[in-house]
PDB file of C-alpha atoms in Angstrom:
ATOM      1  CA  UNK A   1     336.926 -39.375 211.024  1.00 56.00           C
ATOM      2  CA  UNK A   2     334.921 -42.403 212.212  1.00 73.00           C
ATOM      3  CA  UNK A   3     336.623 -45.667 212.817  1.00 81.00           C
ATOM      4  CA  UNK A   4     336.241 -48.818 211.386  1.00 83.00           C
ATOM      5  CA  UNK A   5     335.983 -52.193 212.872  1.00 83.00           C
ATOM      6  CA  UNK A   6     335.957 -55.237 211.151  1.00 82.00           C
ATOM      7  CA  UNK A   7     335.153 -58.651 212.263  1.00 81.00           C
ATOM      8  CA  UNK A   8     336.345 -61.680 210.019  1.00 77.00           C
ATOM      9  CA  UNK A   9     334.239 -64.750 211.100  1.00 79.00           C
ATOM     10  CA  UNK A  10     333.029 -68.202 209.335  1.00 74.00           C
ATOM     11  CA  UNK A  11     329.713 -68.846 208.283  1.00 72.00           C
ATOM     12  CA  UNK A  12     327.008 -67.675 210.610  1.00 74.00           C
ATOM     13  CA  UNK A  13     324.962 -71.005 212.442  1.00 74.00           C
ATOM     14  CA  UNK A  14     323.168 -70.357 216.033  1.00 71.00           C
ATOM     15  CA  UNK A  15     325.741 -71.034 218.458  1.00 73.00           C
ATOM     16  CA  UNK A  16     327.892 -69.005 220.545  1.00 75.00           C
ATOM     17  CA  UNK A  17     330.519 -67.624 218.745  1.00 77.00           C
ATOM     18  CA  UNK A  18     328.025 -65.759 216.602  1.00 80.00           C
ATOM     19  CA  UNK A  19     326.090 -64.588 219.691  1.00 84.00           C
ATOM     20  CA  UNK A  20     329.116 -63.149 220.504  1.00 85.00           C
ATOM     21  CA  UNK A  21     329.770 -61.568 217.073  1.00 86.00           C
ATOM     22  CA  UNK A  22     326.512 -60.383 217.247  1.00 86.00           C
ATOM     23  CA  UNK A  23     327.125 -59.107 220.752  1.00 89.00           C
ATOM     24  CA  UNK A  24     330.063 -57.203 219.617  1.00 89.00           C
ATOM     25  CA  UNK A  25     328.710 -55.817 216.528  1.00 89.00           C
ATOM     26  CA  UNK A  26     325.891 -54.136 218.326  1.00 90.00           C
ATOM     27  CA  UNK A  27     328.515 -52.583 221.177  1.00 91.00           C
ATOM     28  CA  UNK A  28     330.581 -51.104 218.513  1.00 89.00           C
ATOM     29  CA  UNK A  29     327.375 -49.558 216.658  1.00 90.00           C
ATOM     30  CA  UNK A  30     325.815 -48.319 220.137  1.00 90.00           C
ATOM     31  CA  UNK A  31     329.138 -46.646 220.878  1.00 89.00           C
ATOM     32  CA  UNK A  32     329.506 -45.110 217.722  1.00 87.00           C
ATOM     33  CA  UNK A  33     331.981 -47.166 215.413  1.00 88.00           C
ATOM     34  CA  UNK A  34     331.463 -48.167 212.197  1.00 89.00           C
ATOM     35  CA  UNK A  35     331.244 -52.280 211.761  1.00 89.00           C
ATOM     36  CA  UNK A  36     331.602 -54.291 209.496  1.00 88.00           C
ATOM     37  CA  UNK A  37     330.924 -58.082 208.999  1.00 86.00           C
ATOM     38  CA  UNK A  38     333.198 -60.163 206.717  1.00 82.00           C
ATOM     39  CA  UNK A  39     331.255 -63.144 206.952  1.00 82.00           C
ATOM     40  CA  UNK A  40     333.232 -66.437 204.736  1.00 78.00           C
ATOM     41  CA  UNK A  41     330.561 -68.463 204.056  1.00 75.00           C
ATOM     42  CA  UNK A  42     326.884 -67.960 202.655  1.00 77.00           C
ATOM     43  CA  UNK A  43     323.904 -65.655 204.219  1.00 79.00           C
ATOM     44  CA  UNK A  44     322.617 -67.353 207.452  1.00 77.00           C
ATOM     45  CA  UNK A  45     319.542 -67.155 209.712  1.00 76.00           C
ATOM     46  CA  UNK A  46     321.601 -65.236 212.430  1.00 79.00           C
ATOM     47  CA  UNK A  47     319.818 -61.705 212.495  1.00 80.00           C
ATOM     48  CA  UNK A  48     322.410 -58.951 212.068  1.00 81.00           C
ATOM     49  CA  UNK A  49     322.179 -56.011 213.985  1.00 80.00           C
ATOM     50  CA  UNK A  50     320.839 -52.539 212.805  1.00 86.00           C
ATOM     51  CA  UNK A  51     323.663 -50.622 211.455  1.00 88.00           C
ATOM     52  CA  UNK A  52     325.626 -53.711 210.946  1.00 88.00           C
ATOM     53  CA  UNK A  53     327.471 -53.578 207.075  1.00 87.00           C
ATOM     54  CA  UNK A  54     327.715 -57.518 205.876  1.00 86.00           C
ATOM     55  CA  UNK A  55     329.647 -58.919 203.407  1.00 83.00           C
ATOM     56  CA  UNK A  56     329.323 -62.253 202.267  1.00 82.00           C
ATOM     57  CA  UNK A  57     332.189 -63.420 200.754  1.00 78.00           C
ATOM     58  CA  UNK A  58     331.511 -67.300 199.767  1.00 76.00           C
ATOM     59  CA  UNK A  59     334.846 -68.359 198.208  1.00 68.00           C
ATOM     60  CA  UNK A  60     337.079 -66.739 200.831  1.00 61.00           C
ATOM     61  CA  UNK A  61     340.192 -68.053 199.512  1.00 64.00           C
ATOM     62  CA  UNK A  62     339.581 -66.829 196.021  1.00 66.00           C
ATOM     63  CA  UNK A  63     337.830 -63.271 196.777  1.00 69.00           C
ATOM     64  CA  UNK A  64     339.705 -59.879 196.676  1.00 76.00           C
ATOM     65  CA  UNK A  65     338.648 -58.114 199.764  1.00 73.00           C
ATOM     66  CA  UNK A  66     340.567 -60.951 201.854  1.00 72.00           C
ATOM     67  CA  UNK A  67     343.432 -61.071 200.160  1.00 75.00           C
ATOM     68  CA  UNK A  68     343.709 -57.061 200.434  1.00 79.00           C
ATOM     69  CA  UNK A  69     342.661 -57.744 204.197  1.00 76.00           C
ATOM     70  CA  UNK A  70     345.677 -60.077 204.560  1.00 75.00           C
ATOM     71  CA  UNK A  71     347.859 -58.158 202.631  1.00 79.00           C
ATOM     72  CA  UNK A  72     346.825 -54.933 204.857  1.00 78.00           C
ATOM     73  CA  UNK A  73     347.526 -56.893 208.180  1.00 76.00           C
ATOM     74  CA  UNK A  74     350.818 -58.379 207.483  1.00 66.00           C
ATOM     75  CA  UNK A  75     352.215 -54.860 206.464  1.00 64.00           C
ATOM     76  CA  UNK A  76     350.420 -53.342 209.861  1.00 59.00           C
ATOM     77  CA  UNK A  77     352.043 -56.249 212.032  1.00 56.00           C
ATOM     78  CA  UNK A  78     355.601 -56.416 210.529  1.00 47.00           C
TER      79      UNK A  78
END
C-alpha cells in the first residue's frame, strides 16, 4: 500500500512558506509517496509540482474534507 501525505496550507502567494510546500511536495513525490495539497484559499500562480494532487477548498471552515480531516486527527492524537 502506498502512503499518503497531506499538507494543509493557506492560500498559495510567492513567498517562502510555499517554496517550502512546494519543496516538500516534490521530495515526497521523488521518493515515492503519494501527496496531496489541501490548499484553503483559491487557485494561485504558485506552480505545483508534477504528481502533486490539489484541492482547493475556498470556504475552509464550511467544507467537508476539513472537518473529516479534523475529526480524523483528534481521534489519531487522543
Amino acid at each position: 500500500m502506498k502512503e499518503v501525505f497531506v499538507v494543509l496550507t493557506g492560500t498559495m502567494k510567492l513567498s517562502g512558506v510555499s517554496t517550502w510546500v512546494v519543496n516538500l511536495s516534490q521530495s515526497l513525490v521523488n521518493s515515492g509517496k503519494r501527496t496531496i495539497i489541501l490548499n484553503m484559499g483559491e487557485p494561485s500562480e504558485v506552480a505545483m509540482p508534477e504528481g502533486v494532487d490539489v484541492i482547493y477548498l475556498r470556504r475552509p471552515r464550511t467544507h467537508i474534507a476539513l472537518r473529516l480531516l479534523r475529526l480524523f486527527l483528534f481521534h489519531k492524537i487522543a
